Amino acid sequence: MLQARASSSGGRRGPPGSDTLKKAFVKSYGCQMNAYDAARMADVLGAQGYAATESVEEADVVVLNTCHIREKAAEKVFSEVGRLRVLKAERAQAGLDTRIVVAGCVAQAEGREILARTPAVDVVVGPQSYHRLPELLAESHKRRVVDTEFPIEDKFDHLPARRTQGVTGFLTVQEGCDKFCAFCVVPYTRGAEVSRSVAAIRAEAEALVAGGVREITLIGQNVNAYHGAGGDGAPASLAGLMDALGTIPGLLRLRYTTSHPNDMADDLIAAHADNPLLMPYLHLPVQSGSDRVLQAMNRRHTGDAYRRLIARIREARPDIALSSDFIVGFPGETEPEFEETMRLVAEIGFASAFSFKYSPRPGTPAAEREDAVPEAVKTERLARLQGLLDAQRHAFNQSTVGQVVDVLIEKTGRHPGQVAGKTPHLQAVQLDAPASTIGTILAVRIVRYGSNSLFGERVADAAAAA
Ligand code: SF4
């Protein structure tokens, strides 16, 4: 059965005049942008009187916020809807109505096909139209509906106020992508690059901070291409936007993701030295170390250009922790070309990384190629690459042992009396401290590194024990 993964708002009654407790289950797949959209959909439904539920069986509305990056993404959605169809029929027998909504990038790419193949689905809504969910749900009682337009209106102008939970929050500042990497569906599912205005982003950031958020990650498919209208109407850069957010009282940390190497502007590199809120961590996908493969991917940069860029970023912020994405076995990739990726990784050194075997995404140029790398070769190369990346990650985390680091405490830990948080380098840390420290930054001495987490003690506690 489906796993619960929902969203905002605690149990609330329906709108005034309603004595029905309506419930919504929102499940999200994929990237942080999808997680943000799922939370906003929960906000939209919350404003209509729906309480979030983690039990799909009791949901009056079920939203699947799908991701097209996954292999066989559409087929997986169809099989998940098949399970929901059974649940919908069982609830109908008990006299309960269930609306099934497919949202996200698969909805955008396969809209009409979803309605044609899955009679149980009531609403299909793309990533640019989910602010219209209440209308679409109402309409779905008359006919099944698809909305995968790229509307003229800005959905952000129509979304309700953010309901926040927790100490960290995502904030979408930019959507879409104009880069057209040969393997990627984003330019087709999310459309052209669009940036929100500095004023709109600042207002949302202020609401997040007022709700208890202390660290904001600015997100976008190509976030460092951000060029939203600034206070004077002229386009602001991502660095300029972060300057504007830096004056919000109570905001302690800023991060941003995901970036393209060609959009690392001079002022953004300088921000890593100058903006005290910007954390020393950067996720900067390179995908391959081979110039021929990079060209075939339409990445429009070379391995050496990436190396030079990293050198400049490290000059600005010597302690920066780097993360990246890698695709192994892109069509036509030879063994020497793969070894160029291994060499680039060995030279640069990453604190963390995401690495995948190439698999074709329907509708992308790379999916048309006929020089696929055999599956066994991809598997073997990925194992070698991940072995190197894992060793680098372990070495980076191990090097933190003995250091005193600032940890933003986010939540209670696994055991009573424990809390958990993150270092500036985005490493998870567990330590003993009261829950009252949640939302504050503690000085923590790292004493041990486990497989996925660092363990530390508060510096004040350590001094008292000495
Ligand atoms: S820059 Fe990123 S989002 Fe844009 S096409 Fe390339 S991989 Fe996709």
XYZ file of N, CA and C in Angstrom, residues 284-396:
339
model
N 26.886 21.574 -7.481
C 27.148 22.083 -8.830
C 27.362 20.902 -9.777
N 26.280 20.453 -10.433
C 26.388 19.263 -11.287
C 27.392 19.441 -12.426
N 28.198 18.395 -12.645
C 29.140 18.402 -13.783
C 28.770 17.312 -14.780
N 28.187 16.232 -14.316
C 27.651 15.103 -15.109
C 28.723 14.194 -15.674
N 29.819 14.742 -16.240
C 30.865 13.907 -16.832
C 32.169 14.685 -16.813
N 33.290 13.951 -16.880
C 34.593 14.622 -16.987
C 35.115 14.645 -18.410
N 34.379 14.043 -19.334
C 34.834 13.948 -20.724
C 34.232 15.074 -21.556
N 35.108 15.810 -22.265
C 34.594 16.925 -23.077
C 33.694 16.426 -24.207
N 34.041 15.262 -24.789
C 33.196 14.765 -25.883
C 31.807 14.402 -25.349
N 31.776 13.753 -24.180
C 30.478 13.379 -23.607
C 29.709 14.636 -23.187
N 30.399 15.583 -22.604
C 29.729 16.825 -22.191
C 29.102 17.524 -23.396
N 29.834 17.488 -24.522
C 29.286 18.109 -25.742
C 28.061 17.333 -26.225
N 28.158 15.997 -26.189
C 27.005 15.179 -26.612
C 25.807 15.412 -25.691
N 26.086 15.720 -24.433
C 25.015 16.022 -23.476
C 24.460 17.441 -23.653
N 25.110 18.237 -24.506
C 24.749 19.645 -24.693
C 24.895 20.439 -23.387
N 25.978 20.117 -22.642
C 26.179 20.822 -21.374
C 26.822 22.197 -21.576
N 27.482 22.398 -22.680
C 28.072 23.697 -23.034
C 29.158 24.162 -22.069
N 29.827 23.196 -21.429
C 31.060 23.519 -20.692
C 31.980 22.322 -20.817
N 33.246 22.539 -20.516
C 34.214 21.439 -20.582
C 34.621 21.032 -19.164
N 35.356 19.934 -19.081
C 35.880 19.512 -17.785
C 36.826 20.554 -17.206
N 37.689 21.117 -18.062
C 38.646 22.112 -17.561
C 37.943 23.402 -17.145
N 36.891 23.783 -17.864
C 36.141 24.988 -17.450
C 35.560 24.763 -16.047
N 35.082 23.548 -15.789
C 34.546 23.230 -14.461
C 35.656 23.291 -13.409
N 36.826 22.733 -13.757
C 37.949 22.776 -12.807
C 38.327 24.226 -12.477
N 38.395 25.066 -13.507
C 38.778 26.475 -13.272
C 37.723 27.173 -12.405
N 36.479 26.852 -12.668
C 35.399 27.455 -11.877
C 35.525 27.054 -10.404
N 35.755 25.771 -10.169
C 35.895 25.302 -8.787
C 37.083 25.992 -8.112
N 38.163 26.195 -8.866
C 39.340 26.866 -8.273
C 38.961 28.280 -7.831
N 38.162 28.974 -8.645
C 37.761 30.345 -8.287
C 36.832 30.328 -7.067
N 35.940 29.364 -7.018
C 35.019 29.295 -5.879
C 35.801 28.970 -4.600
N 36.768 28.088 -4.729
C 37.573 27.738 -3.535
C 38.474 28.893 -3.108
N 38.853 29.727 -4.067
C 39.637 30.908 -3.704
C 38.769 31.845 -2.868
N 37.506 31.981 -3.287
C 36.579 32.864 -2.551
C 36.220 32.258 -1.199
N 36.046 30.947 -1.144
C 35.584 30.291 0.092
C 36.362 28.975 0.252
N 37.554 29.034 0.834
C 38.420 27.843 0.860
C 37.786 26.634 1.534
N 36.897 26.819 2.497
C 36.344 25.658 3.208
C 35.056 25.141 2.571
N 34.744 25.552 1.352
C 33.451 25.144 0.766
C 33.411 23.631 0.554
N 32.266 23.033 0.847
C 32.042 21.607 0.574
C 31.300 21.509 -0.749
N 31.794 20.627 -1.623
C 31.219 20.525 -2.971
C 30.427 19.248 -3.140
N 29.348 19.380 -3.891
C 28.522 18.233 -4.229
C 28.250 18.311 -5.732
N 27.916 17.176 -6.348
C 27.696 17.197 -7.789
C 26.772 16.060 -8.204
N 26.373 16.090 -9.480
C 25.616 14.992 -10.098
C 26.467 14.378 -11.197
N 26.364 13.067 -11.347
C 27.088 12.359 -12.407
C 26.150 11.398 -13.116
N 26.266 11.355 -14.443
C 25.569 10.347 -15.240
C 26.623 9.430 -15.842
N 26.490 8.152 -15.576
C 27.449 7.160 -16.058
C 26.822 6.403 -17.223
N 27.621 6.171 -18.293
C 27.122 5.367 -19.413
C 26.183 6.121 -20.331
N 26.422 7.436 -20.482
C 25.667 8.183 -21.498
C 25.949 7.518 -22.848
N 24.977 7.501 -23.791
C 25.190 6.801 -25.058
C 26.522 7.169 -25.708
N 27.270 6.148 -26.078
C 28.548 6.350 -26.755
C 29.724 6.533 -25.812
N 29.506 6.583 -24.494
C 30.615 6.800 -23.558
C 31.589 5.616 -23.619
N 32.859 5.915 -23.892
C 33.882 4.869 -23.944
C 34.544 4.731 -22.577
N 35.338 3.675 -22.430
C 36.046 3.475 -21.164
C 37.008 4.644 -20.879
N 37.833 5.069 -21.873
C 38.706 6.227 -21.575
C 37.899 7.479 -21.202
N 36.735 7.650 -21.810
C 35.923 8.835 -21.459
C 35.391 8.714 -20.033
N 34.995 7.508 -19.650
C 34.561 7.328 -18.255
C 35.721 7.605 -17.298
N 36.922 7.152 -17.697
C 38.080 7.389 -16.809
C 38.371 8.881 -16.648
N 37.999 9.684 -17.636
C 38.148 11.141 -17.472
C 37.236 11.645 -16.348
N 36.061 11.031 -16.208
C 35.182 11.398 -15.084
C 35.843 11.015 -13.766
N 36.410 9.801 -13.712
C 37.085 9.364 -12.484
C 38.234 10.332 -12.142
N 38.950 10.776 -13.189
C 40.087 11.674 -12.944
C 39.593 13.015 -12.405
N 38.531 13.520 -12.979
C 37.992 14.807 -12.505
C 37.558 14.702 -11.033
N 36.897 13.597 -10.696
C 36.456 13.411 -9.298
C 37.667 13.333 -8.372
N 38.673 12.586 -8.796
C 39.866 12.436 -7.949
C 40.549 13.779 -7.745
N 40.569 14.607 -8.785
C 41.256 15.902 -8.680
C 40.488 16.887 -7.815
N 39.178 16.921 -7.980
C 38.399 17.962 -7.288
C 38.077 17.562 -5.860
N 37.572 16.358 -5.652
C 37.210 15.930 -4.301
C 35.843 16.474 -3.905
N 34.881 15.587 -3.710
C 33.517 16.001 -3.381
C 33.132 15.515 -1.981
N 32.397 16.369 -1.270
C 31.923 15.992 0.071
C 30.706 15.088 -0.028
N 29.957 15.206 -1.127
C 28.804 14.337 -1.353
C 28.493 14.388 -2.844
N 27.691 13.450 -3.315
C 27.374 13.451 -4.749
C 26.194 12.527 -5.017
N 25.568 12.759 -6.154
C 24.502 11.877 -6.651
C 24.985 11.317 -7.988
N 24.940 9.999 -8.138
C 25.427 9.402 -9.380
C 24.443 8.338 -9.840
N 24.234 8.300 -11.145
C 23.207 7.436 -11.726
C 23.721 6.818 -13.016
N 23.140 5.657 -13.347
C 23.333 5.113 -14.686
C 22.409 5.874 -15.635
N 22.906 6.183 -16.827
C 22.039 6.836 -17.804
C 20.864 5.925 -18.155
N 19.667 6.503 -18.200
C 18.532 5.785 -18.777
C 17.711 6.794 -19.569
N 17.223 6.378 -20.728
C 16.588 7.339 -21.631
C 15.272 7.871 -21.089
N 15.030 9.159 -21.307
C 13.759 9.781 -20.963
C 13.013 10.089 -22.260
N 11.816 9.541 -22.414
C 11.091 9.751 -23.666
C 10.966 11.235 -23.992
N 11.161 11.557 -25.262
C 11.010 12.944 -25.697
C 12.292 13.737 -25.665
N 13.385 13.177 -25.113
C 14.651 13.910 -25.078
C 15.530 13.473 -26.255
N 16.426 14.348 -26.728
C 17.282 13.974 -27.864
C 18.111 12.715 -27.594
N 18.622 12.574 -26.389
C 19.491 11.416 -26.098
C 18.733 10.102 -26.207
N 17.410 10.145 -25.992
C 16.616 8.914 -26.052
C 16.558 8.357 -27.471
N 16.864 9.198 -28.475
C 16.830 8.757 -29.878
C 18.109 8.038 -30.282
N 19.135 8.124 -29.453
C 20.447 7.588 -29.868
C 20.445 6.068 -29.859
N 21.272 5.521 -30.760
C 21.277 4.067 -30.911
C 22.588 3.451 -30.448
N 23.435 4.261 -29.778
C 24.729 3.722 -29.324
C 24.746 3.557 -27.802
N 23.692 2.909 -27.282
C 23.588 2.723 -25.830
C 24.776 1.936 -25.290
N 25.209 2.289 -24.097
C 26.250 1.518 -23.399
C 25.578 0.302 -22.758
N 26.157 -0.895 -22.919
C 25.513 -2.080 -22.326
C 25.281 -1.913 -20.823
N 24.172 -2.478 -20.352
C 23.767 -2.322 -18.957
C 24.871 -2.791 -17.997
N 25.487 -3.917 -18.311
C 26.522 -4.459 -17.413
C 27.709 -3.506 -17.318
N 28.031 -2.856 -18.425
C 29.153 -1.897 -18.412
C 28.776 -0.691 -17.551
N 27.541 -0.211 -17.712
C 27.085 0.921 -16.884
C 27.151 0.565 -15.397
N 26.689 -0.644 -15.087
C 26.668 -1.071 -13.678
C 28.076 -1.092 -13.098
N 29.010 -1.617 -13.878
C 30.392 -1.736 -13.378
C 31.010 -0.348 -13.213
N 30.770 0.534 -14.182
C 31.334 1.893 -14.079
C 30.725 2.645 -12.895
N 29.424 2.491 -12.715
C 28.788 3.202 -11.597
C 29.365 2.727 -10.265
N 29.612 1.425 -10.157
C 30.172 0.891 -8.898
C 31.546 1.508 -8.637
N 32.358 1.644 -9.704
C 33.690 2.236 -9.521
C 33.575 3.702 -9.112
N 32.693 4.421 -9.794
C 32.542 5.851 -9.474
C 32.025 6.024 -8.051
N 31.017 5.238 -7.690
C 30.457 5.400 -6.341
C 31.459 4.985 -5.270
N 32.323 4.031 -5.590
C 33.371 3.661 -4.630
C 34.263 4.856 -4.328
N 34.640 5.586 -5.376
C 35.507 6.759 -5.194
C 34.756 7.872 -4.465
N 33.518 8.135 -4.879
C 32.743 9.210 -4.245
C 32.462 8.896 -2.776
N 32.167 7.621 -2.479
C 31.926 7.232 -1.076
C 33.176 7.436 -0.238
N 34.318 7.076 -0.796
C 35.572 7.250 -0.052
C 35.809 8.729 0.239
N 35.507 9.570 -0.741
C 35.693 11.017 -0.525
C 34.716 11.540 0.531
N 33.487 11.040 0.486
C 32.487 11.492 1.472
C 32.915 11.090 2.884
N 33.352 9.832 3.007
C 33.798 9.372 4.331
C 34.989 10.193 4.815
N 35.936 10.452 3.923
C 37.128 11.213 4.327
C 36.729 12.620 4.763
N 35.789 13.219 4.032
C 35.356 14.575 4.391
C 34.705 14.568 5.775
